[in-house]
Structure formats: C-alpha cells, structure tokens
C-alpha cells in the first residue's frame, strides 16, 4: 500500500515503501481503494438499563440529615457500539438513587446521532451528542447521558489499537495506589467498621476512607481515632463528610482532625461552595478533596481555578465521559492539583495511570458481579490490565439484572 506524503521529495525511511506527492496524481487515482482507504463507521448501538442491587442499604451523612434515603441499588446505563469493520466498544454511566431512567431515556433520544459516523472522531461526536440536547443544559443529566457513548468510543479506539486504554493515552505508571471506601459507612457500628478496615488492610489495600458527618462531632472524632489506632501511624487514612457541614462546623472538624494525619478531608462543604473549600485548603495542613458531584468541565474549571481543593475528584461517567475528563486532568495538572477520581475504578484506573502526578484510585467491589474480569490488587496498588481497551465485558449476571434495552442501526 502506498504511503501518501504532502512533501516532495521525501526520503523513504523504509525502502519497501513508496512516497507519492498528491499534487502529481490524476484526480481519478485519488479515489482508488489502494491509495485512500475509506473510514470505518458506526453501524449499531445498544443501550441497556441495568439495576445493581446492593447487599445491604448504605447510609452516609446525607441520610442522617434526612436529605436522602439509604442507597439500596444503583442504576447503570451500558452502551455497546459496533462498527462496519467489526470493532466494538463498551461504556457505562450510572445514577445512585433517582435519575437512571431519565438518563436512559435521554440516551435513547440521542443515540441515532452516532449511526454512520466515524468512531475515530470522538471529540466531534461528543459535541454532536451534547448539542442534540443542549436546550436541557450542558451539565447534569445531559452530560451524564453522553458518558456511556463517549466511554464506549474510547474503549473501541484502544481495542482497535490493540492497547489498554492507559497505554493509548500515554501511561505514566502501570499501577495506581488504591484505597477502599465501602467498609466505613455511617450506618455501620464502629465494631463492623474496624473489622472491615482490618480485612481490607490484610487484603493488600493501600489506604482506607471512612465516612464522617455524625450529628455530633465528638462521635466522628472517636470513630476516626479508633480507625487510626488500628491502622497505625503512617498508613493512609481519609475521611468523607459528603457535603454535610456548614463553614463553621467544617472549620471545627478540620481543626479536630489535624491530629490524625489524614491524607485528605473530602467534601466538608456543599460541592458548589468553591470559596469555602478554598478557605479550608488554605487554613489547614490536611488536604481538602472534592469534585465528585460536579457534572461538567465548566464546573471543574471553576473549582480548580478557585483553588478550592488540593485533590480534584472528577468522575468520568458524571462529567460526560473520558473526553471532558482528559480536559479536567490537563487543567488540574497545570494547576498542580492531585487527582483522586470518584467511583468506577474499572474506567478510572486507566485515566489515573495516565496522570503525570501520583494519583489515588477509589476501590469499590460493588461492580464486580457485572463483569467477567477482575482487576489485580497487589501491595496497595491496582494494576492496569494488559487486555485491550478498558478490559472488561458484561457478565451473565449483568444481563440478568437488565431491565430494558434499545437498539439502533443494523444488528451485527
């Protein structure tokens, strides 16, 4: 196959290849199959609404304050894409509590915009999907409904290249330090929390996060102190208040927690109180982390530019997929922020591996039943799989939990 160059003459790096200057080719030759190959195109899209039941109801500070009910299940929207040339990709978004059916409905409305398009043009397709529903805004459900498509396209692109997504993006490391969250919820008695902490540490986890935000601060201090004593000095420990403090209480809590040498204090204030978070980050030695509830590049830009946190915690399914997540990563690195993506470790492992500064990955075992593959945790770090793309496929259990499906285009 000829290799086309726009310069003349160009010395060939390989004697077996011929370089052709397009200026000297007859017009009829420019359309020959052996000179210019036509692009691949998207033939088929499938959308699935899947409900993942939790083993037990989960409560954080938002439940204790009456703002939300205990979490019993998570709605996932999976997207599967197949191209004319036989390449495929898979991605997902999710919603905790309300919102899953709405995301699924919006996703069905915009799915047809992908048919016939070149799957390589990911940024172009992201914009096309966003503008299809832009009258609903360019954040919130609008952006979250795009995420399954965008993530599937990146998965497909990496599979076509035969590379794990982290390698396609340009990995800085082959593993990421990993902390566990699922064992330290507020509805759990402290005895159960301590048992979970000991089990997770023994399994090789690299850090532990527990929930705070009890109605009385002394109870939080006591629980954190007991966990710190069990872990010992120096082992990474984080706490998460889930936006439940006002500024005066957040200041008192941050001051009280300084004694425990925490890696960070997460969401001490409302997610959109960028100024308040910035004041805490400036005033206390313990790092401030936030960002998981933000749903667009624009919102994360406000957070980062306001110096509102030491750690940024974007969530690819919430911000609209990998495309905006990469933009957030670039800005965060430019501004010297640490990275600790929220949830969805199956996706965020690859993105965190491509971040220039050493990041953290959040470990949740909840999603494991939906996939055939497992990630490897060893010596406190989660290892990037060698499988192409994101490296996961849907299990029979995920199919059994599927409530609805919709297909668009020509079924493969």
Short mmCIF file of C-alpha atoms in Angstrom, two decimals:
data_model
loop_
_atom_site.label_atom_id
_atom_site.label_comp_id
_atom_site.label_asym_id
_atom_site.label_seq_id
_atom_site.Cartn_x
_atom_site.Cartn_y
_atom_site.Cartn_z
CA UNK A 1 0.00 0.00 0.00
CA UNK A 2 1.37 3.39 -0.93
CA UNK A 3 2.12 5.91 1.80
CA UNK A 4 0.99 9.41 0.87
CA UNK A 5 3.04 12.47 1.71
CA UNK A 6 2.30 16.14 1.12
CA UNK A 7 6.04 16.94 0.65
CA UNK A 8 8.34 16.28 -2.30
CA UNK A 9 10.85 14.79 -2.40
CA UNK A 10 10.82 12.83 0.87
CA UNK A 11 13.41 10.16 1.57
CA UNK A 12 11.75 6.87 2.42
CA UNK A 13 12.54 5.55 5.91
CA UNK A 14 11.76 2.08 4.62
CA UNK A 15 12.99 1.02 1.15
CA UNK A 16 9.88 -1.09 0.63
CA UNK A 17 7.54 1.94 0.75
CA UNK A 18 6.89 4.49 -1.97
CA UNK A 19 6.04 8.12 -1.16
CA UNK A 20 3.63 9.83 -3.50
CA UNK A 21 3.03 13.56 -3.86
CA UNK A 22 -0.71 14.16 -4.23
CA UNK A 23 -0.06 17.20 -6.46
CA UNK A 24 1.18 14.96 -9.26
CA UNK A 25 -1.60 12.36 -9.13
CA UNK A 26 -4.50 12.41 -11.62
CA UNK A 27 -7.83 13.07 -9.87
CA UNK A 28 -9.15 9.61 -10.74
CA UNK A 29 -6.28 8.00 -8.82
CA UNK A 30 -7.09 9.87 -5.61
CA UNK A 31 -10.20 7.77 -5.08
CA UNK A 32 -8.63 4.41 -5.78
CA UNK A 33 -9.03 1.94 -2.92
CA UNK A 34 -5.30 1.20 -2.72
CA UNK A 35 -4.42 4.91 -2.30
CA UNK A 36 -7.09 6.29 0.04
CA UNK A 37 -8.94 3.91 2.35
CA UNK A 38 -12.46 4.87 3.38
CA UNK A 39 -13.09 5.42 7.09
CA UNK A 40 -14.88 2.99 9.35
CA UNK A 41 -18.38 3.91 10.52
CA UNK A 42 -20.74 3.09 13.37
CA UNK A 43 -23.36 0.55 12.31
CA UNK A 44 -25.02 -0.44 15.57
CA UNK A 45 -25.63 0.95 19.05
CA UNK A 46 -27.23 -0.83 22.00
CA UNK A 47 -28.33 0.84 25.22
CA UNK A 48 -29.19 -1.15 28.38
CA UNK A 49 -30.65 -0.09 31.71
CA UNK A 50 -29.29 -2.35 34.46
CA UNK A 51 -30.06 -2.25 38.18
CA UNK A 52 -27.30 -3.40 40.52
CA UNK A 53 -28.71 -4.40 43.94
CA UNK A 54 -26.53 -3.75 46.99
CA UNK A 55 -26.05 -6.44 49.61
CA UNK A 56 -27.26 -4.08 52.35
CA UNK A 57 -28.63 -0.49 52.45
CA UNK A 58 -25.90 2.15 52.61
CA UNK A 59 -26.05 5.42 54.56
CA UNK A 60 -23.73 8.41 54.62
CA UNK A 61 -24.20 11.85 56.19
CA UNK A 62 -26.86 12.83 53.64
CA UNK A 63 -29.09 10.07 55.03
CA UNK A 64 -28.51 11.04 58.65
CA UNK A 65 -29.57 14.62 57.89
CA UNK A 66 -32.71 13.43 56.11
CA UNK A 67 -31.71 14.68 52.66
CA UNK A 68 -31.67 11.23 51.10
CA UNK A 69 -32.89 7.72 51.73
CA UNK A 70 -30.47 4.81 52.21
CA UNK A 71 -28.94 3.56 48.97
CA UNK A 72 -30.22 0.11 48.01
CA UNK A 73 -29.40 -0.15 44.29
CA UNK A 74 -27.52 1.64 41.51
CA UNK A 75 -28.86 2.19 38.01
CA UNK A 76 -26.32 1.62 35.22
CA UNK A 77 -26.70 2.61 31.58
CA UNK A 78 -24.46 0.46 29.39
CA UNK A 79 -23.66 1.33 25.79
CA UNK A 80 -22.33 -1.16 23.25
CA UNK A 81 -21.11 0.06 19.86
CA UNK A 82 -20.19 -1.98 16.77
CA UNK A 83 -18.65 -0.62 13.56
CA UNK A 84 -18.88 -1.72 9.95
CA UNK A 85 -15.35 -3.13 10.14
CA UNK A 86 -16.22 -5.28 13.16
CA UNK A 87 -14.72 -3.25 16.01
CA UNK A 88 -16.67 -2.89 19.23
CA UNK A 89 -16.62 -0.83 22.41
CA UNK A 90 -18.47 -0.73 25.70
CA UNK A 91 -19.02 2.05 28.21
CA UNK A 92 -21.32 2.93 31.07
CA UNK A 93 -22.83 5.67 33.16
CA UNK A 94 -24.72 5.36 36.41
CA UNK A 95 -27.03 7.04 38.87
CA UNK A 96 -27.39 6.49 42.58
CA UNK A 97 -30.99 6.81 43.76
CA UNK A 98 -33.13 8.81 41.27
CA UNK A 99 -32.08 9.57 37.70
CA UNK A 100 -31.32 6.27 35.98
CA UNK A 101 -34.49 6.02 33.88
CA UNK A 102 -34.10 9.67 32.90
CA UNK A 103 -30.53 9.14 31.72
CA UNK A 104 -31.65 6.06 29.79
CA UNK A 105 -34.50 7.99 28.13
CA UNK A 106 -32.22 10.86 27.11
CA UNK A 107 -29.64 8.38 25.86
CA UNK A 108 -32.23 6.76 23.59
CA UNK A 109 -33.17 10.15 22.13
CA UNK A 110 -29.62 10.98 21.07
CA UNK A 111 -28.33 7.51 20.09
CA UNK A 112 -29.26 7.82 16.42
CA UNK A 113 -26.81 10.70 16.02
CA UNK A 114 -23.94 8.20 16.09
CA UNK A 115 -25.06 5.98 13.21
CA UNK A 116 -22.92 6.32 10.10
CA UNK A 117 -20.30 8.40 11.90
CA UNK A 118 -16.57 7.68 12.02
CA UNK A 119 -15.85 6.25 15.52
CA UNK A 120 -12.39 7.85 15.45
CA UNK A 121 -13.88 11.34 15.68
CA UNK A 122 -14.62 11.13 19.38
CA UNK A 123 -14.45 14.82 20.24
CA UNK A 124 -16.65 15.69 17.27
CA UNK A 125 -19.21 13.08 18.30
CA UNK A 126 -19.18 14.29 21.91
CA UNK A 127 -20.07 17.79 20.70
CA UNK A 128 -22.76 16.42 18.41
CA UNK A 129 -24.39 14.49 21.25
CA UNK A 130 -24.15 17.44 23.62
CA UNK A 131 -25.77 19.87 21.19
CA UNK A 132 -28.53 17.36 20.47
CA UNK A 133 -29.83 18.01 23.98
CA UNK A 134 -28.27 21.37 24.78
CA UNK A 135 -31.62 23.03 25.46
CA UNK A 136 -31.65 20.96 28.66
CA UNK A 137 -28.32 22.47 29.65
CA UNK A 138 -24.75 21.29 29.22
CA UNK A 139 -24.27 19.61 32.58
CA UNK A 140 -26.28 17.33 34.86
CA UNK A 141 -28.31 14.66 33.14
CA UNK A 142 -27.47 15.98 29.67
CA UNK A 143 -23.75 15.34 30.09
CA UNK A 144 -24.17 12.15 32.11
CA UNK A 145 -26.32 10.59 29.38
CA UNK A 146 -23.47 11.15 26.90
CA UNK A 147 -20.89 9.36 29.05
CA UNK A 148 -21.74 5.74 28.08
CA UNK A 149 -21.28 6.58 24.38
CA UNK A 150 -18.06 8.53 24.85
CA UNK A 151 -16.52 5.86 27.08
CA UNK A 152 -17.51 3.13 24.61
CA UNK A 153 -15.83 5.04 21.77
CA UNK A 154 -12.57 5.33 23.73
CA UNK A 155 -12.77 1.62 24.57
CA UNK A 156 -13.26 0.85 20.88
CA UNK A 157 -10.35 3.07 19.84
CA UNK A 158 -7.97 1.36 22.27
CA UNK A 159 -9.16 -2.09 21.18
CA UNK A 160 -8.55 -1.19 17.55
CA UNK A 161 -5.00 -0.20 18.50
CA UNK A 162 -4.58 -3.42 20.49
CA UNK A 163 -3.67 -1.47 23.63
CA UNK A 164 -5.06 -0.99 27.13
CA UNK A 165 -6.66 2.45 27.26
CA UNK A 166 -3.97 3.68 29.67
CA UNK A 167 -1.29 2.88 27.09
CA UNK A 168 -3.26 4.54 24.30
CA UNK A 169 -3.48 7.72 26.38
CA UNK A 170 0.16 7.50 27.44
CA UNK A 171 0.60 5.88 30.83
CA UNK A 172 2.91 7.30 33.50
CA UNK A 173 2.69 4.11 35.55
CA UNK A 174 1.43 0.52 35.32
CA UNK A 175 -0.34 0.57 38.69
CA UNK A 176 -2.11 3.12 40.89
CA UNK A 177 -2.24 3.34 44.68
CA UNK A 178 -5.70 2.31 45.79
CA UNK A 179 -7.91 3.00 48.81
CA UNK A 180 -11.17 1.39 49.95
CA UNK A 181 -14.39 3.24 50.80
CA UNK A 182 -17.09 0.61 51.03
CA UNK A 183 -16.25 -0.61 54.55
CA UNK A 184 -16.73 2.60 56.51
CA UNK A 185 -20.30 3.88 56.14
CA UNK A 186 -22.11 5.71 58.94
CA UNK A 187 -24.86 3.10 59.29
CA UNK A 188 -22.19 0.55 60.32
CA UNK A 189 -21.38 0.16 64.02
CA UNK A 190 -17.78 1.02 64.80
CA UNK A 191 -17.05 -2.65 65.52
CA UNK A 192 -18.08 -3.55 61.97
CA UNK A 193 -16.07 -0.67 60.55
CA UNK A 194 -12.96 -1.85 62.39
CA UNK A 195 -13.47 -5.41 61.16
CA UNK A 196 -13.82 -4.13 57.59
CA UNK A 197 -10.73 -1.95 57.94
CA UNK A 198 -8.65 -4.86 59.21
CA UNK A 199 -9.90 -7.13 56.41
CA UNK A 200 -9.19 -4.57 53.70
CA UNK A 201 -5.73 -3.82 55.02
CA UNK A 202 -4.94 -7.54 55.11
CA UNK A 203 -6.15 -7.91 51.51
CA UNK A 204 -3.45 -5.51 50.34
CA UNK A 205 -5.35 -2.23 50.04
CA UNK A 206 -3.19 0.90 50.06
CA UNK A 207 -5.47 3.24 52.01
CA UNK A 208 -8.75 3.43 53.94
CA UNK A 209 -11.54 6.01 53.78
CA UNK A 210 -14.40 6.19 56.25
CA UNK A 211 -17.48 8.36 56.36
CA UNK A 212 -17.93 11.21 58.84
CA UNK A 213 -20.77 13.66 59.39
CA UNK A 214 -22.46 12.30 62.51
CA UNK A 215 -24.92 14.73 64.16
CA UNK A 216 -22.33 15.27 66.91
CA UNK A 217 -18.69 15.91 66.05
CA UNK A 218 -17.27 14.03 69.10
CA UNK A 219 -18.68 10.77 67.69
CA UNK A 220 -16.84 11.38 64.41
CA UNK A 221 -13.64 12.13 66.29
CA UNK A 222 -13.94 8.95 68.32
CA UNK A 223 -14.59 6.75 65.26
CA UNK A 224 -11.71 8.26 63.29
CA UNK A 225 -9.42 7.89 66.29
CA UNK A 226 -10.23 4.20 66.65
CA UNK A 227 -9.57 3.57 62.96
CA UNK A 228 -6.28 5.46 63.13
CA UNK A 229 -5.21 3.41 66.15
CA UNK A 230 -6.00 0.16 64.32
CA UNK A 231 -4.17 1.18 61.15
CA UNK A 232 -1.16 2.60 62.94
CA UNK A 233 0.73 5.77 62.18
CA UNK A 234 1.58 6.50 58.58
CA UNK A 235 -1.00 4.26 56.89
CA UNK A 236 -3.07 6.44 54.50
CA UNK A 237 -6.45 7.34 56.04
CA UNK A 238 -9.10 9.62 54.52
CA UNK A 239 -12.50 10.85 55.74
CA UNK A 240 -15.56 11.92 53.75
CA UNK A 241 -18.28 14.28 55.08
CA UNK A 242 -20.45 14.13 51.93
CA UNK A 243 -21.19 17.89 51.91
CA UNK A 244 -22.99 17.91 55.24
CA UNK A 245 -21.18 20.65 57.20
CA UNK A 246 -21.60 24.40 57.06
CA UNK A 247 -18.49 26.58 57.17
CA UNK A 248 -18.22 26.99 60.98
CA UNK A 249 -18.68 23.26 61.63
CA UNK A 250 -16.28 22.36 58.83
CA UNK A 251 -13.62 24.57 60.38
CA UNK A 252 -14.08 22.93 63.79
CA UNK A 253 -13.97 19.47 62.25
CA UNK A 254 -10.88 20.15 60.14
CA UNK A 255 -9.13 21.54 63.22
CA UNK A 256 -10.05 18.47 65.28
CA UNK A 257 -8.96 16.04 62.56
CA UNK A 258 -5.47 17.54 62.20
CA UNK A 259 -4.25 15.18 64.95
CA UNK A 260 -4.95 12.08 62.85
CA UNK A 261 -2.54 12.81 59.95
CA UNK A 262 -5.24 12.29 57.31
CA UNK A 263 -4.44 12.09 53.61
CA UNK A 264 -7.47 14.30 52.96
CA UNK A 265 -10.83 15.51 54.23
CA UNK A 266 -13.42 15.01 51.49
CA UNK A 267 -16.44 17.19 50.70
CA UNK A 268 -16.55 19.10 54.00
CA UNK A 269 -18.90 21.65 52.37
CA UNK A 270 -21.50 21.85 49.64
CA UNK A 271 -19.96 20.79 46.33
CA UNK A 272 -20.51 24.24 44.81
CA UNK A 273 -19.02 26.22 47.70
CA UNK A 274 -15.70 26.69 45.92
CA UNK A 275 -14.79 29.70 48.04
CA UNK A 276 -15.42 27.85 51.31
CA UNK A 277 -13.35 24.86 50.21
CA UNK A 278 -10.54 27.22 49.21
CA UNK A 279 -10.56 28.78 52.69
CA UNK A 280 -10.24 25.35 54.31
CA UNK A 281 -7.46 24.32 51.93
CA UNK A 282 -5.56 27.50 52.80
CA UNK A 283 -6.11 27.35 56.56
CA UNK A 284 -5.38 23.71 57.47
CA UNK A 285 -2.48 21.34 56.92
CA UNK A 286 -4.75 18.44 55.99
CA UNK A 287 -5.54 18.38 52.27
CA UNK A 288 -9.07 19.10 51.04
CA UNK A 289 -10.63 16.89 48.35
CA UNK A 290 -13.83 17.48 46.37
CA UNK A 291 -15.32 17.38 42.87
CA UNK A 292 -17.21 14.09 42.61
CA UNK A 293 -20.63 15.78 42.38
CA UNK A 294 -19.65 18.16 39.56
CA UNK A 295 -21.04 17.23 36.16
CA UNK A 296 -19.13 19.22 33.57
CA UNK A 297 -15.75 20.56 32.53
CA UNK A 298 -17.02 24.06 33.27
CA UNK A 299 -17.85 23.25 36.89
CA UNK A 300 -14.48 21.59 37.45
CA UNK A 301 -12.76 24.58 35.89
CA UNK A 302 -14.41 26.83 38.49
CA UNK A 303 -13.27 24.51 41.28
CA UNK A 304 -9.68 24.27 40.06
CA UNK A 305 -9.26 27.96 39.23
CA UNK A 306 -10.67 28.99 42.62
CA UNK A 307 -8.01 26.89 44.40
CA UNK A 308 -10.93 25.08 46.02
CA UNK A 309 -9.15 21.81 46.76
CA UNK A 310 -5.80 20.05 46.95
CA UNK A 311 -7.23 16.87 45.40
CA UNK A 312 -9.70 17.01 42.49
CA UNK A 313 -12.12 14.09 42.27
CA UNK A 314 -13.75 14.05 38.84
CA UNK A 315 -16.00 11.18 37.83
CA UNK A 316 -15.89 10.29 34.12
CA UNK A 317 -19.49 8.99 33.95
CA UNK A 318 -20.72 12.15 35.69
CA UNK A 319 -18.82 14.76 33.67
CA UNK A 320 -19.81 13.29 30.31
CA UNK A 321 -17.18 10.67 29.66
CA UNK A 322 -13.46 10.38 29.05
CA UNK A 323 -13.26 13.30 26.61
CA UNK A 324 -14.06 16.01 29.19
CA UNK A 325 -12.25 14.05 31.91
CA UNK A 326 -8.99 14.37 29.94
CA UNK A 327 -9.51 18.14 29.75
CA UNK A 328 -10.06 18.26 33.50
CA UNK A 329 -6.88 16.24 34.02
CA UNK A 330 -4.86 18.62 31.89
CA UNK A 331 -6.07 21.70 33.78
CA UNK A 332 -5.64 20.02 37.18
CA UNK A 333 -2.06 19.03 36.38
CA UNK A 334 -1.27 22.53 35.08
CA UNK A 335 -2.53 23.97 38.37
CA UNK A 336 -0.60 21.45 40.46
CA UNK A 337 -3.57 19.52 41.83
CA UNK A 338 -3.55 15.91 42.97
CA UNK A 339 -6.03 13.51 41.33
CA UNK A 340 -8.36 11.02 43.05
CA UNK A 341 -11.22 10.02 40.70
CA UNK A 342 -14.55 9.06 42.23
CA UNK A 343 -16.05 5.53 41.95
CA UNK A 344 -15.98 3.46 38.68
CA UNK A 345 -12.47 2.08 39.16
CA UNK A 346 -12.85 -0.03 36.01
CA UNK A 347 -12.66 3.21 34.00
CA UNK A 348 -10.64 5.46 36.28
CA UNK A 349 -7.74 3.04 36.67
CA UNK A 350 -6.70 3.78 33.08
CA UNK A 351 -7.19 7.53 33.43
CA UNK A 352 -5.33 7.75 36.74
CA UNK A 353 -2.44 5.76 35.24
CA UNK A 354 -2.12 8.48 32.59
CA UNK A 355 -1.95 11.38 35.10
CA UNK A 356 1.53 12.91 35.46
CA UNK A 357 1.38 13.21 39.27
CA UNK A 358 0.92 10.17 41.52
CA UNK A 359 -2.88 9.77 41.93
CA UNK A 360 -5.22 7.68 44.08
CA UNK A 361 -7.86 5.21 42.87
CA UNK A 362 -11.08 4.52 44.78
CA UNK A 363 -11.83 0.83 45.29
CA UNK A 364 -15.43 -0.38 45.22
CA UNK A 365 -16.09 -4.09 44.88
CA UNK A 366 -19.79 -3.44 44.25
CA UNK A 367 -19.48 -3.52 40.44
CA UNK A 368 -17.55 -6.79 40.19
CA UNK A 369 -20.59 -9.08 39.61
CA UNK A 370 -21.42 -7.19 36.41
CA UNK A 371 -18.10 -8.03 34.70
CA UNK A 372 -16.37 -11.24 33.67
CA UNK A 373 -12.90 -9.91 34.50
CA UNK A 374 -11.26 -8.86 37.78
CA UNK A 375 -8.68 -6.18 38.46
CA UNK A 376 -5.46 -7.12 40.26
CA UNK A 377 -4.74 -5.51 43.64
CA UNK A 378 -1.23 -6.09 44.96
CA UNK A 379 0.81 -4.34 47.65
CA UNK A 380 -1.57 -1.40 47.88
CA UNK A 381 -1.81 -0.76 44.15
CA UNK A 382 -4.29 -1.62 41.42
CA UNK A 383 -2.57 -2.85 38.27
CA UNK A 384 -3.58 -1.81 34.77
CA UNK A 385 -4.80 -4.90 32.91
CA UNK A 386 -3.00 -5.97 29.73
CA UNK A 387 -6.32 -6.54 27.95
CA UNK A 388 -7.07 -4.10 25.09
CA UNK A 389 -9.40 -1.20 25.77
CA UNK A 390 -10.88 -0.87 29.23
CA UNK A 391 -10.54 -4.62 29.58
CA UNK A 392 -13.99 -5.67 30.75
CA UNK A 393 -17.04 -7.41 29.33
CA UNK A 394 -20.57 -7.83 30.68
CA UNK A 395 -21.32 -10.95 32.70
CA UNK A 396 -24.39 -13.14 32.60
CA UNK A 397 -25.37 -11.59 35.93
CA UNK A 398 -25.43 -8.13 34.35
CA UNK A 399 -27.73 -9.47 31.66
CA UNK A 400 -30.00 -10.95 34.34
CA UNK A 401 -30.20 -7.56 36.08
CA UNK A 402 -31.09 -5.77 32.82
CA UNK A 403 -34.48 -4.04 32.94
CA UNK A 404 -34.66 -2.54 29.43
CA UNK A 405 -32.70 -2.46 26.18
CA UNK A 406 -32.90 -0.42 22.98
CA UNK A 407 -31.02 -1.00 19.71
CA UNK A 408 -30.25 1.39 16.88
CA UNK A 409 -28.94 0.63 13.41
CA UNK A 410 -28.02 -2.70 11.85
CA UNK A 411 -27.61 -5.52 14.37
CA UNK A 412 -24.29 -7.34 13.90
#
